[in-house]
PDB file of C-alpha atoms in Angstrom:
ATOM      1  CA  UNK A 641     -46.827  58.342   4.166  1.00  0.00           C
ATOM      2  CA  UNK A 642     -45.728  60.112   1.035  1.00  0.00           C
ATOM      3  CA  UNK A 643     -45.717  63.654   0.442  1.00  0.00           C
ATOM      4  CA  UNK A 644     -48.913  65.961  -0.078  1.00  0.00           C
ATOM      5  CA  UNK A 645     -49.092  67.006  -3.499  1.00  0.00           C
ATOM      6  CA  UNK A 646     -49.080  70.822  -3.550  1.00  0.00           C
ATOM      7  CA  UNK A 647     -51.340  73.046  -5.645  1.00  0.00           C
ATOM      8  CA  UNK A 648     -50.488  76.184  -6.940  1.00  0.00           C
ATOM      9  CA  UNK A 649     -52.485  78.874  -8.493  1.00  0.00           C
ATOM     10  CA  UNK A 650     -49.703  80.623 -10.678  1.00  0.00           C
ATOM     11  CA  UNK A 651     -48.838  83.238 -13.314  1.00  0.00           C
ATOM     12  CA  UNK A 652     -49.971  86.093 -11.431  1.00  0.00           C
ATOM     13  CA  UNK A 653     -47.336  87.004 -12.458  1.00  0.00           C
ATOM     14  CA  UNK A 654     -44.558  84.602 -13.557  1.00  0.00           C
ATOM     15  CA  UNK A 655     -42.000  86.457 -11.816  1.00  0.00           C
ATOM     16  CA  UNK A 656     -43.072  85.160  -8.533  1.00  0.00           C
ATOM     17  CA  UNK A 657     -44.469  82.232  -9.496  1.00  0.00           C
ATOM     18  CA  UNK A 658     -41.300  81.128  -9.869  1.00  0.00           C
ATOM     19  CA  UNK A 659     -40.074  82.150  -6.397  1.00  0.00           C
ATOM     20  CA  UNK A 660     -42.766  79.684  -5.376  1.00  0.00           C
ATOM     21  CA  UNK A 661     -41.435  76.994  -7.098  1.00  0.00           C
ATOM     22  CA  UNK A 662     -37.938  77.749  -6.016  1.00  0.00           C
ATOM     23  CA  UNK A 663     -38.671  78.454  -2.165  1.00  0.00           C
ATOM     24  CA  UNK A 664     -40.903  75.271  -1.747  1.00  0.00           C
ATOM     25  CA  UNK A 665     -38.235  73.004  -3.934  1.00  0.00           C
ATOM     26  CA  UNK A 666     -35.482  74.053  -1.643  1.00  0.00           C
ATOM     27  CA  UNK A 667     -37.369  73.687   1.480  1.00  0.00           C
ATOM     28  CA  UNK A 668     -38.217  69.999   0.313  1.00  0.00           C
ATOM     29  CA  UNK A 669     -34.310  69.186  -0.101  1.00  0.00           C
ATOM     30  CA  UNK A 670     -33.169  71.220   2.737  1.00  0.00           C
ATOM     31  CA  UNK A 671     -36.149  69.889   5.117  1.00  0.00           C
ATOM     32  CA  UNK A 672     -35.620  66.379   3.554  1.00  0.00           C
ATOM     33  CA  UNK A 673     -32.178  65.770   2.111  1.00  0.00           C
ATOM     34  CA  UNK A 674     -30.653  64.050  -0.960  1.00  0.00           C
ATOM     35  CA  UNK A 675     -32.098  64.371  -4.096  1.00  0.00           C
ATOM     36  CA  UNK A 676     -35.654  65.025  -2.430  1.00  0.00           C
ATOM     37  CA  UNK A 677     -37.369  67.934  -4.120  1.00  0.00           C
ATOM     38  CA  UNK A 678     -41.522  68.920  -3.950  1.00  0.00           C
ATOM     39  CA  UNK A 679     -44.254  67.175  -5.395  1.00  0.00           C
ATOM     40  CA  UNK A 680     -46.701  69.852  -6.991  1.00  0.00           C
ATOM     41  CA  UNK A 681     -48.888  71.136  -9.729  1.00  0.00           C
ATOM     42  CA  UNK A 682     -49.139  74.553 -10.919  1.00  0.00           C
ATOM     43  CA  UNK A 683     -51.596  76.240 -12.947  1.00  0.00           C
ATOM     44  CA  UNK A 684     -50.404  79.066 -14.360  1.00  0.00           C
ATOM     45  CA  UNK A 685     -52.523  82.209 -15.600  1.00  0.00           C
ATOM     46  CA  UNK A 686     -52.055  84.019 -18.467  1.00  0.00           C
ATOM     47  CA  UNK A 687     -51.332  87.141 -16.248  1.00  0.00           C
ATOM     48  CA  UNK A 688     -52.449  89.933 -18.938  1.00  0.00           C
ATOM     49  CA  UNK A 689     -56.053  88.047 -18.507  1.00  0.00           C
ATOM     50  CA  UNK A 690     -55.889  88.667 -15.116  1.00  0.00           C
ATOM     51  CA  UNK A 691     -54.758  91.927 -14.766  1.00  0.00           C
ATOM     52  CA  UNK A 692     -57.420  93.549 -17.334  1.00  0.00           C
ATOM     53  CA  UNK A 693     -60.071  91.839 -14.979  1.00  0.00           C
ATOM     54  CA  UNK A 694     -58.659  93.270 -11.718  1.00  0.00           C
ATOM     55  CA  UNK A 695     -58.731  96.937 -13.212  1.00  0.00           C
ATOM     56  CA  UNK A 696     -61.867  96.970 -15.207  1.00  0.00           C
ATOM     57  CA  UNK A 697     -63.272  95.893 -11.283  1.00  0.00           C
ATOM     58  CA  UNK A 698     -64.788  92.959 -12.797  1.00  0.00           C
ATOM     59  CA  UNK A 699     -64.127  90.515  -9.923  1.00  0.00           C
ATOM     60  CA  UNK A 700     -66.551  88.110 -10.278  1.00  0.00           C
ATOM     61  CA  UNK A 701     -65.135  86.918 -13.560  1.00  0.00           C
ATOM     62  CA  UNK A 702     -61.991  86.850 -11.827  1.00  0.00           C
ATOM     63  CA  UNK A 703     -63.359  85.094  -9.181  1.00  0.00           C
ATOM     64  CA  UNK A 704     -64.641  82.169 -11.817  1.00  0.00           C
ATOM     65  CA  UNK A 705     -60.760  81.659 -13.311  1.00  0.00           C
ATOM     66  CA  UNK A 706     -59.873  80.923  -9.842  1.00  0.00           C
ATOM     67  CA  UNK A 707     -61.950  78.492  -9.031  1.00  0.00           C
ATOM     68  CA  UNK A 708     -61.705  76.828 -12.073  1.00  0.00           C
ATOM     69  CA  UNK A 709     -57.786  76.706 -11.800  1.00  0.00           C
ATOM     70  CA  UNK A 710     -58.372  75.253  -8.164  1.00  0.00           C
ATOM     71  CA  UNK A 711     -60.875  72.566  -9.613  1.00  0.00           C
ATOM     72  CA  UNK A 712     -58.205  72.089 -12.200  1.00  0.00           C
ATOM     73  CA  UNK A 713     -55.958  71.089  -9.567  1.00  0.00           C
ATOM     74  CA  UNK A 714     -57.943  69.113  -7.025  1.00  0.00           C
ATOM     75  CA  UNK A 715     -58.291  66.787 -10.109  1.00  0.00           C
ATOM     76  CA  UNK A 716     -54.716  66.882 -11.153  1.00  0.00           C
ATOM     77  CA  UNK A 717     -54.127  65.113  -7.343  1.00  0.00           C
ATOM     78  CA  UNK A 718     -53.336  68.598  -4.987  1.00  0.00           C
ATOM     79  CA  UNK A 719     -54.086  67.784  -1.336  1.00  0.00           C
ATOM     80  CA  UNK A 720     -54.311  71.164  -1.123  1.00  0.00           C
ATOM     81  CA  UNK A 721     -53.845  74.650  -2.755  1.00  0.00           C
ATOM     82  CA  UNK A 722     -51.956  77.895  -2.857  1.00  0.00           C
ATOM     83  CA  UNK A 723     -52.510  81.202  -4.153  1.00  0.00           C
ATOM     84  CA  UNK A 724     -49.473  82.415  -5.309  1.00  0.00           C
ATOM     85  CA  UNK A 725     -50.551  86.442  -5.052  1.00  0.00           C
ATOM     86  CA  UNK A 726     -51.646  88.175  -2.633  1.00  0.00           C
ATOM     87  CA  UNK A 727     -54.171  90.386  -4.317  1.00  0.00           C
ATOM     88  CA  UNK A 728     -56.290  87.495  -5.535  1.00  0.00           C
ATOM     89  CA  UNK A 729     -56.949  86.134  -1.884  1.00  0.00           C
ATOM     90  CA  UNK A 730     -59.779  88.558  -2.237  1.00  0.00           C
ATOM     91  CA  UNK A 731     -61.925  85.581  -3.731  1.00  0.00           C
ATOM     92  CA  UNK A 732     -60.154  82.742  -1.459  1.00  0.00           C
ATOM     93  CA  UNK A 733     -63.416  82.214   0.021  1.00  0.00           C
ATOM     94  CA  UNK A 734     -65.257  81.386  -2.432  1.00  0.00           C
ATOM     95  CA  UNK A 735     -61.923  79.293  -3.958  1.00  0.00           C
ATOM     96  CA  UNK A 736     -62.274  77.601  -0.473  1.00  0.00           C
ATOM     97  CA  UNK A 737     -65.763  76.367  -1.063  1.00  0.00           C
ATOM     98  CA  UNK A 738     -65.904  75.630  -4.960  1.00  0.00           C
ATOM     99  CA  UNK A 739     -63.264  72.426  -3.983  1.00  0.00           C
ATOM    100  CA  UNK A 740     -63.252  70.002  -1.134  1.00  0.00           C
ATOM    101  CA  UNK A 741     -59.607  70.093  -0.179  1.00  0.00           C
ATOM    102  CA  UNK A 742     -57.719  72.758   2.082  1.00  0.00           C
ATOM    103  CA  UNK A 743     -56.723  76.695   0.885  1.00  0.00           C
ATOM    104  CA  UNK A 744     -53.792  77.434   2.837  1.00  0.00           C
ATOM    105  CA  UNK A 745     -54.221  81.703   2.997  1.00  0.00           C
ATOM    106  CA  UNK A 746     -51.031  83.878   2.620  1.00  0.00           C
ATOM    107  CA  UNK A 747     -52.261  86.291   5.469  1.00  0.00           C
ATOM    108  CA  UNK A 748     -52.280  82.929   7.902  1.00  0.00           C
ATOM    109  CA  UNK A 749     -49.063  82.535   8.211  1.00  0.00           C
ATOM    110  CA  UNK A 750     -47.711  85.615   7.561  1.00  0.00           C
ATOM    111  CA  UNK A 751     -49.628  86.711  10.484  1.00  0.00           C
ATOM    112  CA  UNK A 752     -48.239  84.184  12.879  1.00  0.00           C
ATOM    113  CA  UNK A 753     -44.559  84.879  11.843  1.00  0.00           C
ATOM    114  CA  UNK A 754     -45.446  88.311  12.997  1.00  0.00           C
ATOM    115  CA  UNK A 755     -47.017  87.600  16.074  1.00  0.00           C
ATOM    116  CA  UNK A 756     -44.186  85.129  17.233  1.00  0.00           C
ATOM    117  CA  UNK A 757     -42.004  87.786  16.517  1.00  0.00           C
ATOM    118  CA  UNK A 758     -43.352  89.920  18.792  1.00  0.00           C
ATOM    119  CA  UNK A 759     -45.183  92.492  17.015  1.00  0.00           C
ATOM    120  CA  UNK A 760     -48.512  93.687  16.787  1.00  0.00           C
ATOM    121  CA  UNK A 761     -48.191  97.554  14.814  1.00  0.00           C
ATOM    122  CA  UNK A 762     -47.473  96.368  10.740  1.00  0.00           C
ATOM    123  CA  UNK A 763     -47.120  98.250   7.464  1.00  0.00           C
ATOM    124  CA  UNK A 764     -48.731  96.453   4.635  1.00  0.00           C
ATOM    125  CA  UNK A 765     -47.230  96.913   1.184  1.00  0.00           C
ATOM    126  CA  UNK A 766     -49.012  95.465  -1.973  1.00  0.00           C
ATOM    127  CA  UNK A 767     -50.941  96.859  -4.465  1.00  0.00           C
ATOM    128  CA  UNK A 768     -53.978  99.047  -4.122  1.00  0.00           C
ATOM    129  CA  UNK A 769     -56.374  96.388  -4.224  1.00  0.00           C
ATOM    130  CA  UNK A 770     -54.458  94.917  -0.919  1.00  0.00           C
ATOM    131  CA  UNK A 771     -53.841  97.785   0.937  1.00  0.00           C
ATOM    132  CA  UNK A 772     -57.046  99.367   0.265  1.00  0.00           C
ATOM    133  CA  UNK A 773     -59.527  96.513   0.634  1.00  0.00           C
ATOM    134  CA  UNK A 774     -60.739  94.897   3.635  1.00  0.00           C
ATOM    135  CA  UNK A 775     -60.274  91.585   2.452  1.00  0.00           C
ATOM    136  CA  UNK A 776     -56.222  91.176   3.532  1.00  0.00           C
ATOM    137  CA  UNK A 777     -56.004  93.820   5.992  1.00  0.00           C
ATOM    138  CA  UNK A 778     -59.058  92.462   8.003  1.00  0.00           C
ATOM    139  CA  UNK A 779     -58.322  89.000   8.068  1.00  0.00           C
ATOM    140  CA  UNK A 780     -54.669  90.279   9.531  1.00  0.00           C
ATOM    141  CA  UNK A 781     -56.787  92.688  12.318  1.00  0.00           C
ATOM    142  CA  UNK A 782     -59.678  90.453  13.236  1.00  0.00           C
ATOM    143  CA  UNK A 783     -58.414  87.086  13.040  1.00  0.00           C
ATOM    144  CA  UNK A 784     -54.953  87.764  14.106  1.00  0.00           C
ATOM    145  CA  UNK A 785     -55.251  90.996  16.340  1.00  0.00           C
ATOM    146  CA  UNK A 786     -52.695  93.025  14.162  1.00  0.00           C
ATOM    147  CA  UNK A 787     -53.230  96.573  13.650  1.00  0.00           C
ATOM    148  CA  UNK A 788     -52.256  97.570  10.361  1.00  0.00           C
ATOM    149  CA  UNK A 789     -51.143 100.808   9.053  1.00  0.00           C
ATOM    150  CA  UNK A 790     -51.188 102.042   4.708  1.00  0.00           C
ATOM    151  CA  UNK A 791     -49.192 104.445   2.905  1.00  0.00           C
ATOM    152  CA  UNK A 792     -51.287 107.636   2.334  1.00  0.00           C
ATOM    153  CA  UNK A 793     -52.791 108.133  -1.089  1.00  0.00           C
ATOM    154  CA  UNK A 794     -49.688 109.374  -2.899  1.00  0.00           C
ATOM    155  CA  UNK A 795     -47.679 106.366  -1.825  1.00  0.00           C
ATOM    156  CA  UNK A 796     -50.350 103.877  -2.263  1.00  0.00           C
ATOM    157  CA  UNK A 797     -50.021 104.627  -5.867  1.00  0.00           C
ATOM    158  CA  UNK A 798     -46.300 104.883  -6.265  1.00  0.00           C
ATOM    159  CA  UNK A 799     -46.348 101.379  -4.733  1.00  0.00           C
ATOM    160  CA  UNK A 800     -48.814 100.160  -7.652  1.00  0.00           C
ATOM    161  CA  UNK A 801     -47.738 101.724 -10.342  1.00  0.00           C
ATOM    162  CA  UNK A 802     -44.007 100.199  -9.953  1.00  0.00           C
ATOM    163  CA  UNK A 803     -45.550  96.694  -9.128  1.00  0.00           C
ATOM    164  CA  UNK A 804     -47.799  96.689 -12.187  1.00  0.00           C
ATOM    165  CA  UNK A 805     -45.366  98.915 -14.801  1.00  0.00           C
ATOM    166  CA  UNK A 806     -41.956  97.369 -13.531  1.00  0.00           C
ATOM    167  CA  UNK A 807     -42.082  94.107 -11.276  1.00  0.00           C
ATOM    168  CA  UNK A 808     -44.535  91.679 -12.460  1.00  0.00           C
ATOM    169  CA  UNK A 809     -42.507  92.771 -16.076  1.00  0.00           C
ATOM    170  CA  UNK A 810     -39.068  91.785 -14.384  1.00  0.00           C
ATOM    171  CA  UNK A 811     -37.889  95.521 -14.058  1.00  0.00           C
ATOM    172  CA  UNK A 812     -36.007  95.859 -10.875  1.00  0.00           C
ATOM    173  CA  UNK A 813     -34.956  99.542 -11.025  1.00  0.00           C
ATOM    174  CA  UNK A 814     -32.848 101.295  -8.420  1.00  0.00           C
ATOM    175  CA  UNK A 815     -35.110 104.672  -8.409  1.00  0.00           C
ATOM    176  CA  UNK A 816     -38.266 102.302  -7.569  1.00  0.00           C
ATOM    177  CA  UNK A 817     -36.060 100.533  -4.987  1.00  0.00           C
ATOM    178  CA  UNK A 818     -34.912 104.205  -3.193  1.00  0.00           C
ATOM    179  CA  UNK A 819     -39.130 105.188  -3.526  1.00  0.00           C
ATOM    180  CA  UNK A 820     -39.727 102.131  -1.925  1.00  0.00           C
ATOM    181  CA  UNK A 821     -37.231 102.752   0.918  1.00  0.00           C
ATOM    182  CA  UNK A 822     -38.774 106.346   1.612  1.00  0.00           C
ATOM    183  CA  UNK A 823     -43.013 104.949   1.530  1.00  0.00           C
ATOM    184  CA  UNK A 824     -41.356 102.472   4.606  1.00  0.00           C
ATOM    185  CA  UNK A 825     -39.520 105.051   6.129  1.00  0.00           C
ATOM    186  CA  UNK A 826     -42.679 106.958   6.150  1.00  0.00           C
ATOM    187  CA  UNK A 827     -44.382 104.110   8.159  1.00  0.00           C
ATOM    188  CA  UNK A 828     -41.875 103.340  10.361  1.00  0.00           C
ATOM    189  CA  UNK A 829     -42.191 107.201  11.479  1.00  0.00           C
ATOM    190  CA  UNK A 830     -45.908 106.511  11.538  1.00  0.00           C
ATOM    191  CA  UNK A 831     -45.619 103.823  14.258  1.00  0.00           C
ATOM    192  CA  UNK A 832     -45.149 100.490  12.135  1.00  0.00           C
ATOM    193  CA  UNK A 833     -42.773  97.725  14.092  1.00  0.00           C
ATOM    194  CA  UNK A 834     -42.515  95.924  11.022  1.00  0.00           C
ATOM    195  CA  UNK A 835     -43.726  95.806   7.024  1.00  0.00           C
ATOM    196  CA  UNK A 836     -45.085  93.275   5.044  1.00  0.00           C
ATOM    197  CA  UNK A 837     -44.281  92.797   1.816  1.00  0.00           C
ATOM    198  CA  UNK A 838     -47.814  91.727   1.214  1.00  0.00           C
ATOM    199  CA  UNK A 839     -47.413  91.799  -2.806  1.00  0.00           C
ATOM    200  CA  UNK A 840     -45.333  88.242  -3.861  1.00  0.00           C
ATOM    201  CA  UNK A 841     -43.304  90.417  -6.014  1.00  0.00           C
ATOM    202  CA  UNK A 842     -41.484  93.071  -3.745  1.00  0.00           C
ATOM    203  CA  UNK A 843     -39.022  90.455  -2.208  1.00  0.00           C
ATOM    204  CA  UNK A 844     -37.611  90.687  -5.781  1.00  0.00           C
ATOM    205  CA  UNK A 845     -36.930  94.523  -4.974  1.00  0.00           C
ATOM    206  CA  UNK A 846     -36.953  95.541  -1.139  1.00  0.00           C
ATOM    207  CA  UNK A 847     -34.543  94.256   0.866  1.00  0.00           C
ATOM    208  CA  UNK A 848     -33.986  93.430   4.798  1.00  0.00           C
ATOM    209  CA  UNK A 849     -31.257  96.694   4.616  1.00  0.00           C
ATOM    210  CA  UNK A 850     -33.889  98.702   3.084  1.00  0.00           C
ATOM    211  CA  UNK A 851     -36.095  99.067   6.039  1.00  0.00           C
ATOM    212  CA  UNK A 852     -34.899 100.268   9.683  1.00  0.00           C
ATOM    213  CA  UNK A 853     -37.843  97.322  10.681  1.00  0.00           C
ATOM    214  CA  UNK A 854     -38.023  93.413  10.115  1.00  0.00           C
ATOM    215  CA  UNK A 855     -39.587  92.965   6.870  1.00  0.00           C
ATOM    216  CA  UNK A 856     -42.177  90.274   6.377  1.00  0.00           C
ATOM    217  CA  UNK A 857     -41.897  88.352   3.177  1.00  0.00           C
ATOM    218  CA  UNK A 858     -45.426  86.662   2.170  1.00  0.00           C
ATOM    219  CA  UNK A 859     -43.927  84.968  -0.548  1.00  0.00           C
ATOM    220  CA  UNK A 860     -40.886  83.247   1.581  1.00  0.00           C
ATOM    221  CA  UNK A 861     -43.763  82.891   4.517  1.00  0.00           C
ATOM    222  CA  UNK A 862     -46.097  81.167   2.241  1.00  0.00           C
ATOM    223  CA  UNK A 863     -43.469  78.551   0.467  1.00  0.00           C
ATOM    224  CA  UNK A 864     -41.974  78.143   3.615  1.00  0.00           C
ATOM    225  CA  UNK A 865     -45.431  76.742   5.319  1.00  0.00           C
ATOM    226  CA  UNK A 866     -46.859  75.088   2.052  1.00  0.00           C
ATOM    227  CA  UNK A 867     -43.527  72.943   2.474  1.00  0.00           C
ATOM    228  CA  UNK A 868     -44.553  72.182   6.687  1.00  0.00           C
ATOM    229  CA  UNK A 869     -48.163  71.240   5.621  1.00  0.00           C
ATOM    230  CA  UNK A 870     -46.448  69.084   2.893  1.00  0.00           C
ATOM    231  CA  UNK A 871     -43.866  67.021   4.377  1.00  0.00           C
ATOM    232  CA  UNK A 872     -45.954  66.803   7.848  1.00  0.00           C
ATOM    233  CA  UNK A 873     -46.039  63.224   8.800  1.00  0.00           C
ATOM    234  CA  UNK A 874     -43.739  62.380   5.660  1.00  0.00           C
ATOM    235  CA  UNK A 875     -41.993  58.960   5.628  1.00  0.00           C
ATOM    236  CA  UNK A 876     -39.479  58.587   2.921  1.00  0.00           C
ATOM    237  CA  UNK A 877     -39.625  54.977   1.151  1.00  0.00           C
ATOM    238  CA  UNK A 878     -36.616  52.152   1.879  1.00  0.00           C
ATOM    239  CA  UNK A 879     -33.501  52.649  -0.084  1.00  0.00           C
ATOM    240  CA  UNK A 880     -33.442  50.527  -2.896  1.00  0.00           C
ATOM    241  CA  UNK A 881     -30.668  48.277  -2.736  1.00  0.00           C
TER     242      UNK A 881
END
């Protein structure tokens, strides 16, 4: 059996997109061996498209570039697809059932890293759309039993405003990196037993030593199971001789 053929919904932003790419490439080699590396297709967004959508509210045209970027991809050959972003899992439903193969969601297993790890109290970081709509933080409570805990308002929007202004542009700046520290801080004080990095860009700032709590990385956690689904029953080919 040959490898599935991964789909990836990209560009939202680059940045992380790339991550992605990286994470699932070296899981393929490292699962695999040799000179064994992913099969995939990505389509990626032009992410200043995207973005004016997302703050103008106007989701349903959002919701229309994503499932045309999954059709795109069920006819390129994906057995099934990815979101790369968290934020735009707020349409994954209706991704799901515009295209006949699987949607593997980021909160899935992200959710079942935490569990295993023995944790149940989280702090969610992403942006405001995330943390503030029910559409990432319910899945995590009612289909996984997690109880999930926000920044307050203030630090909701510090989180944003460096993912949109400074992240998703390639900034990593070590005054957004110390903020960052103090919003988690502020969680862990609040009861969390862990965070989630539950926007695909703060890997590329926060750091395990910047949190007195595990940190959950959804973009590591998503790569990391797109490359299980993919090589699951794999069978490489004879050697040629």
């Amino acid at each position: 059996m040959s490898q599935k053929v991964i789909g990836l919904i990209g560009g939202m932003s680059w940045e992380s997109s790339a991550e992605y790419y990286r994470i699932i490439n070296e899981g393929v080699r490292d699962r695999l061996g040799g000179l064994r590396s992913a099969r995939c297709l990505m389509w990626s967004f032009d992410f200043a498209e995207v973005e004016a959508l997302q703050h103008a509210g106007r989701w349903a045209d959002a919701t229309t570039l994503m499932i045309d970027a999954a059709r795109r991809l069920e006819r390129g050959g994906a057995d099934f697809l990815l979101i790369c972003t968290n934020t735009m899992h707020r349409m994954a439903a209706e991704v799901q059932a515009a295209v006949s193969i699987p949607l593997l969601h980021i909160a899935d297993p992200t959710a079942e890293r935490i569990r295993a790890a023995g944790h149940r109290r989280v702090g969610l970081l992403g942006t405001a759309f995330t943390m503030e709509q029910d559409f990432y933080k319910g899945r995590l409570a009612e289909r996984h039993g997690l109880e999930v805990l926000i920044p307050d308002d203030a630090d909701r929007a510090t989180v944003h405003r460096i993912i949109y202004e400074e992240l998703v542009q390639g900034r990593v700046e070590a005054a957004s990196r110390q903020a960052y520290r103090e919003v988690i801080a502020r969680l862990v004080e609040r009861g969390a037993e862990a965070i989630i990095l539950g926007c695909t860009e703060i890997m590329l700032l926060v750091k395990p030593e910047d949190s007195a709590v595990p940190l959950f990385d959804t973009t590591a956690i998503h790569a990391e199971a797109a490359v299980e689904r993919a090589i699951a029953g794999f069978t490489p080919s004879p050697a040629v001789p």
